[in-house]
Structure formats: structure tokens, C-alpha cells
Amino acid sequence: SLAKVAHDYAEKSKVAIRHVRRDGMENLKKAEKDGDISQDDSRGLSEKVQKMTDETITEIDKLLVAKEKEIMQV
């Protein structure tokens, strides 16, 4: 049951990260629309935000696997 709780926390973390990504992407689109940044800059920053999101979710998955392994040993 502890493994299930850890999985739930990991899933909630992933959702929160996706919400931050969504907000970041919306801010980039707004800045581009307002003329604050160019389309190329917006595209580059969007790719950077996506890459950071993917890396963070991968890290959460790795931590979850390690935690589940630790829980099962006890």
C-alpha cells in the first residue's frame, strides 16, 4: 500500500509539472502575440520548456522506481 501512495504522489507531481508547462507555453504565446519576442525565440523557448518538462518527468519516474524498490525490501 505504501508503493501505491508513492505512485499517487508521483502522478500528482507529473500533473503539477504539466500545468507549469502549460502556463509557460501560454505566456510564450502571449509574449509573441504582443510582439515582446520573435517567433523564432518563442519556438526555441517552447522547445526548451518541453525538454525541461520531459527531463523532470523522467527524473520523477526514476525516483519512483527507486522508492518502490526500497519499500519492497522492507
Coordinates of C-alpha atoms in Angstrom, one line a residue:
S1 CA 0.0 0.0 0.0
L2 CA 3.0 2.3 0.6
A3 CA 4.0 1.7 -3.0
K4 CA 0.5 2.8 -4.2
V5 CA 0.8 6.0 -2.1
A6 CA 4.3 6.7 -3.7
H7 CA 2.8 6.2 -7.1
D8 CA -0.1 8.6 -6.4
Y9 CA 2.4 11.3 -5.2
A10 CA 4.5 10.8 -8.4
E11 CA 1.4 11.1 -10.6
K12 CA 0.3 14.3 -8.8
S13 CA 3.8 15.7 -9.3
K14 CA 3.7 15.0 -13.0
V15 CA 0.3 16.7 -13.3
A16 CA 1.7 19.7 -11.5
I17 CA 4.7 19.9 -13.8
R18 CA 2.4 19.7 -16.9
H19 CA 0.4 22.6 -15.5
V20 CA 3.5 24.7 -15.1
R21 CA 4.5 23.7 -18.7
R22 CA 1.0 24.8 -20.0
D23 CA 1.3 28.1 -18.2
G24 CA 4.8 28.7 -19.6
M25 CA 3.7 27.9 -23.1
E26 CA 0.7 30.3 -22.8
N27 CA 3.0 33.0 -21.5
L28 CA 5.3 32.5 -24.5
K29 CA 2.4 32.6 -27.0
K30 CA 1.1 35.8 -25.3
A31 CA 4.6 37.4 -25.4
E32 CA 4.9 36.5 -29.1
K33 CA 1.4 37.9 -29.9
D34 CA 2.2 41.1 -28.1
G35 CA 5.4 41.4 -30.0
D36 CA 7.7 41.1 -27.0
I37 CA 9.6 38.2 -28.5
S38 CA 10.1 36.9 -32.1
Q39 CA 8.5 33.8 -33.4
D40 CA 11.9 32.1 -33.6
D41 CA 12.6 33.0 -29.9
S42 CA 9.2 31.7 -29.0
R43 CA 9.8 28.4 -30.8
G44 CA 13.2 28.0 -29.2
L45 CA 12.0 28.7 -25.7
S46 CA 9.0 26.4 -26.2
E47 CA 11.3 23.6 -27.1
K48 CA 13.5 24.3 -24.1
V49 CA 10.4 24.3 -21.8
Q50 CA 9.3 20.9 -23.3
K51 CA 12.8 19.5 -22.8
M52 CA 12.9 20.6 -19.2
T53 CA 9.4 19.1 -18.6
D54 CA 10.5 15.8 -20.2
E55 CA 13.7 15.6 -18.1
T56 CA 11.8 16.4 -14.9
I57 CA 9.1 13.7 -15.5
T58 CA 11.9 11.2 -16.3
E59 CA 13.6 12.1 -13.0
I60 CA 10.3 11.6 -11.1
D61 CA 9.9 8.1 -12.8
K62 CA 13.4 7.2 -11.7
L63 CA 12.8 8.3 -8.2
L64 CA 9.5 6.4 -8.1
V65 CA 11.2 3.2 -9.2
A66 CA 13.9 3.6 -6.6
K67 CA 11.3 4.3 -3.9
E68 CA 9.2 1.3 -4.8
K69 CA 12.3 -0.9 -4.7
E70 CA 13.2 0.5 -1.3
I71 CA 9.6 -0.1 0.0
M72 CA 9.5 -3.7 -1.2
Q73 CA 12.8 -4.5 0.6
V74 CA 11.4 -3.5 4.0

